[in-house]
PDB file of C-alpha atoms in Angstrom:
ATOM      1  CA  UNK A   1      -1.062 -23.706 -36.437  1.00 49.00           C
ATOM      2  CA  UNK A   2      -0.443 -27.260 -37.584  1.00 52.00           C
ATOM      3  CA  UNK A   3      -0.245 -28.182 -41.251  1.00 52.00           C
ATOM      4  CA  UNK A   4      -3.434 -30.277 -40.949  1.00 55.00           C
ATOM      5  CA  UNK A   5      -5.483 -27.188 -40.027  1.00 58.00           C
ATOM      6  CA  UNK A   6      -3.990 -24.991 -42.734  1.00 57.00           C
ATOM      7  CA  UNK A   7      -6.471 -23.804 -45.368  1.00 55.00           C
ATOM      8  CA  UNK A   8      -5.771 -24.717 -49.022  1.00 53.00           C
ATOM      9  CA  UNK A   9      -4.501 -21.970 -51.287  1.00 55.00           C
ATOM     10  CA  UNK A  10      -7.010 -20.190 -53.475  1.00 55.00           C
ATOM     11  CA  UNK A  11      -4.898 -20.676 -56.624  1.00 54.00           C
ATOM     12  CA  UNK A  12      -6.377 -22.946 -59.306  1.00 55.00           C
ATOM     13  CA  UNK A  13      -5.027 -26.473 -59.241  1.00 54.00           C
ATOM     14  CA  UNK A  14      -4.170 -26.400 -55.540  1.00 54.00           C
ATOM     15  CA  UNK A  15      -7.534 -27.318 -54.047  1.00 55.00           C
ATOM     16  CA  UNK A  16      -8.325 -30.658 -52.417  1.00 57.00           C
ATOM     17  CA  UNK A  17      -8.304 -33.444 -54.994  1.00 58.00           C
ATOM     18  CA  UNK A  18      -6.603 -31.293 -57.640  1.00 58.00           C
ATOM     19  CA  UNK A  19      -3.990 -33.008 -59.778  1.00 57.00           C
ATOM     20  CA  UNK A  20      -0.397 -31.841 -59.266  1.00 54.00           C
ATOM     21  CA  UNK A  21       1.055 -29.553 -61.882  1.00 56.00           C
ATOM     22  CA  UNK A  22       3.463 -30.920 -64.460  1.00 54.00           C
ATOM     23  CA  UNK A  23       6.580 -29.819 -62.561  1.00 52.00           C
ATOM     24  CA  UNK A  24       5.311 -30.950 -59.153  1.00 54.00           C
ATOM     25  CA  UNK A  25       5.375 -34.455 -57.744  1.00 55.00           C
ATOM     26  CA  UNK A  26       2.227 -36.066 -56.365  1.00 57.00           C
ATOM     27  CA  UNK A  27       1.740 -35.690 -52.609  1.00 58.00           C
ATOM     28  CA  UNK A  28       3.173 -38.567 -50.564  1.00 58.00           C
ATOM     29  CA  UNK A  29       0.723 -41.263 -49.461  1.00 65.00           C
ATOM     30  CA  UNK A  30       2.691 -43.223 -46.877  1.00 63.00           C
ATOM     31  CA  UNK A  31       4.850 -42.098 -43.946  1.00 61.00           C
ATOM     32  CA  UNK A  32       7.937 -43.510 -45.697  1.00 59.00           C
ATOM     33  CA  UNK A  33       7.202 -41.392 -48.776  1.00 60.00           C
ATOM     34  CA  UNK A  34       6.672 -38.335 -46.593  1.00 60.00           C
ATOM     35  CA  UNK A  35      10.081 -38.837 -44.988  1.00 60.00           C
ATOM     36  CA  UNK A  36      11.876 -39.350 -48.339  1.00 59.00           C
ATOM     37  CA  UNK A  37      13.316 -36.249 -50.030  1.00 56.00           C
ATOM     38  CA  UNK A  38      11.258 -34.948 -52.952  1.00 58.00           C
ATOM     39  CA  UNK A  39      12.807 -34.884 -56.399  1.00 54.00           C
ATOM     40  CA  UNK A  40      11.689 -32.369 -58.985  1.00 56.00           C
ATOM     41  CA  UNK A  41      10.881 -34.418 -62.096  1.00 50.00           C
ATOM     42  CA  UNK A  42      11.722 -31.597 -64.522  1.00 53.00           C
ATOM     43  CA  UNK A  43      15.126 -30.991 -62.933  1.00 53.00           C
ATOM     44  CA  UNK A  44      15.975 -34.702 -62.866  1.00 51.00           C
ATOM     45  CA  UNK A  45      15.149 -34.956 -66.572  1.00 50.00           C
ATOM     46  CA  UNK A  46      17.442 -32.048 -67.407  1.00 51.00           C
ATOM     47  CA  UNK A  47      20.216 -33.530 -65.292  1.00 52.00           C
ATOM     48  CA  UNK A  48      19.732 -36.965 -66.864  1.00 52.00           C
ATOM     49  CA  UNK A  49      18.891 -38.612 -63.536  1.00 47.00           C
ATOM     50  CA  UNK A  50      16.957 -41.837 -63.233  1.00 50.00           C
ATOM     51  CA  UNK A  51      13.191 -41.325 -63.226  1.00 48.00           C
ATOM     52  CA  UNK A  52      13.157 -38.326 -65.546  1.00 45.00           C
ATOM     53  CA  UNK A  53      12.200 -38.199 -69.201  1.00 44.00           C
ATOM     54  CA  UNK A  54      15.289 -39.367 -71.078  1.00 46.00           C
ATOM     55  CA  UNK A  55      14.100 -38.011 -74.444  1.00 47.00           C
ATOM     56  CA  UNK A  56      15.217 -34.498 -73.498  1.00 49.00           C
ATOM     57  CA  UNK A  57      18.766 -35.590 -72.738  1.00 54.00           C
ATOM     58  CA  UNK A  58      19.643 -36.420 -76.345  1.00 56.00           C
ATOM     59  CA  UNK A  59      20.300 -39.674 -78.210  1.00 59.00           C
ATOM     60  CA  UNK A  60      20.546 -43.005 -76.446  1.00 56.00           C
ATOM     61  CA  UNK A  61      23.960 -43.943 -75.078  1.00 59.00           C
ATOM     62  CA  UNK A  62      26.191 -46.103 -77.255  1.00 60.00           C
ATOM     63  CA  UNK A  63      25.241 -49.778 -77.118  1.00 58.00           C
ATOM     64  CA  UNK A  64      21.554 -49.125 -76.396  1.00 60.00           C
ATOM     65  CA  UNK A  65      20.477 -48.296 -79.936  1.00 68.00           C
ATOM     66  CA  UNK A  66      18.581 -51.044 -81.669  1.00 78.00           C
ATOM     67  CA  UNK A  67      20.672 -53.154 -83.981  1.00 90.00           C
ATOM     68  CA  UNK A  68      19.668 -53.974 -87.521  1.00 91.00           C
ATOM     69  CA  UNK A  69      18.924 -57.560 -86.523  1.00 91.00           C
ATOM     70  CA  UNK A  70      16.534 -56.396 -83.758  1.00 92.00           C
ATOM     71  CA  UNK A  71      14.727 -54.093 -86.199  1.00 92.00           C
ATOM     72  CA  UNK A  72      14.357 -56.996 -88.662  1.00 93.00           C
ATOM     73  CA  UNK A  73      13.006 -59.249 -85.898  1.00 93.00           C
ATOM     74  CA  UNK A  74      10.515 -56.595 -84.821  1.00 94.00           C
ATOM     75  CA  UNK A  75       9.381 -56.101 -88.442  1.00 95.00           C
ATOM     76  CA  UNK A  76       8.805 -59.848 -88.895  1.00 95.00           C
ATOM     77  CA  UNK A  77       7.026 -60.322 -85.553  1.00 96.00           C
ATOM     78  CA  UNK A  78       3.458 -59.861 -86.925  1.00 96.00           C
ATOM     79  CA  UNK A  79       4.087 -62.539 -89.563  1.00 94.00           C
ATOM     80  CA  UNK A  80       5.421 -64.908 -86.927  1.00 96.00           C
ATOM     81  CA  UNK A  81       2.431 -64.319 -84.658  1.00 97.00           C
ATOM     82  CA  UNK A  82      -0.009 -64.711 -87.571  1.00 95.00           C
ATOM     83  CA  UNK A  83       1.618 -67.999 -88.604  1.00 94.00           C
ATOM     84  CA  UNK A  84       1.419 -69.265 -85.030  1.00 97.00           C
ATOM     85  CA  UNK A  85      -2.257 -68.288 -84.817  1.00 96.00           C
ATOM     86  CA  UNK A  86      -3.021 -70.011 -88.128  1.00 96.00           C
ATOM     87  CA  UNK A  87      -1.279 -73.175 -86.920  1.00 96.00           C
ATOM     88  CA  UNK A  88      -3.323 -73.158 -83.714  1.00 97.00           C
ATOM     89  CA  UNK A  89      -6.551 -72.521 -85.628  1.00 96.00           C
ATOM     90  CA  UNK A  90      -5.761 -75.419 -87.979  1.00 96.00           C
ATOM     91  CA  UNK A  91      -5.216 -77.748 -85.022  1.00 97.00           C
ATOM     92  CA  UNK A  92      -8.411 -76.675 -83.271  1.00 96.00           C
ATOM     93  CA  UNK A  93     -10.465 -76.841 -86.474  1.00 96.00           C
ATOM     94  CA  UNK A  94      -9.071 -80.306 -87.271  1.00 96.00           C
ATOM     95  CA  UNK A  95     -10.040 -81.624 -83.838  1.00 95.00           C
ATOM     96  CA  UNK A  96     -13.486 -80.031 -84.013  1.00 94.00           C
ATOM     97  CA  UNK A  97     -14.229 -81.533 -87.422  1.00 93.00           C
ATOM     98  CA  UNK A  98     -12.900 -84.996 -86.547  1.00 93.00           C
ATOM     99  CA  UNK A  99     -14.800 -85.044 -83.240  1.00 91.00           C
ATOM    100  CA  UNK A 100     -18.034 -84.022 -84.928  1.00 90.00           C
ATOM    101  CA  UNK A 101     -17.545 -86.634 -87.676  1.00 89.00           C
ATOM    102  CA  UNK A 102     -16.673 -89.453 -85.277  1.00 91.00           C
ATOM    103  CA  UNK A 103     -19.588 -88.818 -82.942  1.00 88.00           C
ATOM    104  CA  UNK A 104     -22.613 -88.418 -85.167  1.00 79.00           C
ATOM    105  CA  UNK A 105     -24.785 -86.938 -82.423  1.00 83.00           C
ATOM    106  CA  UNK A 106     -22.443 -84.013 -81.814  1.00 85.00           C
ATOM    107  CA  UNK A 107     -23.002 -80.876 -83.864  1.00 89.00           C
ATOM    108  CA  UNK A 108     -20.713 -77.876 -84.098  1.00 91.00           C
ATOM    109  CA  UNK A 109     -21.866 -74.695 -82.389  1.00 94.00           C
ATOM    110  CA  UNK A 110     -22.127 -71.418 -84.257  1.00 95.00           C
ATOM    111  CA  UNK A 111     -18.720 -70.246 -83.016  1.00 96.00           C
ATOM    112  CA  UNK A 112     -17.074 -73.573 -83.846  1.00 95.00           C
ATOM    113  CA  UNK A 113     -18.530 -73.525 -87.366  1.00 95.00           C
ATOM    114  CA  UNK A 114     -17.324 -69.950 -87.804  1.00 97.00           C
ATOM    115  CA  UNK A 115     -13.801 -70.905 -86.678  1.00 96.00           C
ATOM    116  CA  UNK A 116     -13.668 -73.898 -89.036  1.00 96.00           C
ATOM    117  CA  UNK A 117     -14.962 -71.820 -91.949  1.00 97.00           C
ATOM    118  CA  UNK A 118     -12.504 -68.995 -91.245  1.00 97.00           C
ATOM    119  CA  UNK A 119      -9.598 -71.460 -91.052  1.00 97.00           C
ATOM    120  CA  UNK A 120     -10.547 -73.148 -94.323  1.00 96.00           C
ATOM    121  CA  UNK A 121     -10.867 -69.766 -96.033  1.00 97.00           C
ATOM    122  CA  UNK A 122      -7.443 -68.720 -94.686  1.00 95.00           C
ATOM    123  CA  UNK A 123      -5.910 -71.910 -96.082  1.00 95.00           C
ATOM    124  CA  UNK A 124      -7.577 -71.340 -99.461  1.00 95.00           C
ATOM    125  CA  UNK A 125      -6.217 -67.783 -99.542  1.00 94.00           C
ATOM    126  CA  UNK A 126      -2.757 -69.091 -98.699  1.00 92.00           C
ATOM    127  CA  UNK A 127      -2.795 -71.811-101.384  1.00 91.00           C
ATOM    128  CA  UNK A 128      -1.811 -69.588-104.375  1.00 91.00           C
ATOM    129  CA  UNK A 129       1.177 -68.206-102.463  1.00 88.00           C
ATOM    130  CA  UNK A 130       2.318 -71.718-101.595  1.00 86.00           C
ATOM    131  CA  UNK A 131       2.081 -72.739-105.272  1.00 87.00           C
ATOM    132  CA  UNK A 132       4.040 -69.651-106.380  1.00 88.00           C
ATOM    133  CA  UNK A 133       6.700 -70.246-103.740  1.00 85.00           C
ATOM    134  CA  UNK A 134       7.002 -73.956-104.584  1.00 84.00           C
ATOM    135  CA  UNK A 135       7.044 -73.502-108.388  1.00 84.00           C
ATOM    136  CA  UNK A 136      10.736 -72.500-108.651  1.00 80.00           C
ATOM    137  CA  UNK A 137      11.738 -75.504-106.532  1.00 73.00           C
ATOM    138  CA  UNK A 138       9.708 -77.898-108.692  1.00 65.00           C
ATOM    139  CA  UNK A 139      11.951 -77.434-111.723  1.00 62.00           C
ATOM    140  CA  UNK A 140      15.016 -78.849-109.933  1.00 57.00           C
TER     141      UNK A 140
END
């Protein structure tokens, strides 16, 4: 009997369309995958081979841990992205307002008005922090 005519096992999880168990690899889809040797994912993780879960093998090798400078950069990334977004919003809002003022027949859409208002409110919220930050430098 060929393997194509073989009946599926009656065990749960082995029927047609069933997902492979945690320790089993997915069935091969292409002839090249069928010809390649199968690797047990659980065994490769325990052996520390490529493709397995490296968290079970212990701490990261020396030189791959994150440095203090990288942790600082990652902590400051949201502030950098927020500053960049505020700068872009200021530029867009400036162009929208100047275009609507220069051409009297053009009116801002609802979304454009909302963007301009949000940008102005962000700048007003930022103003006290700018004054506090600039106050020590003003006494020089």
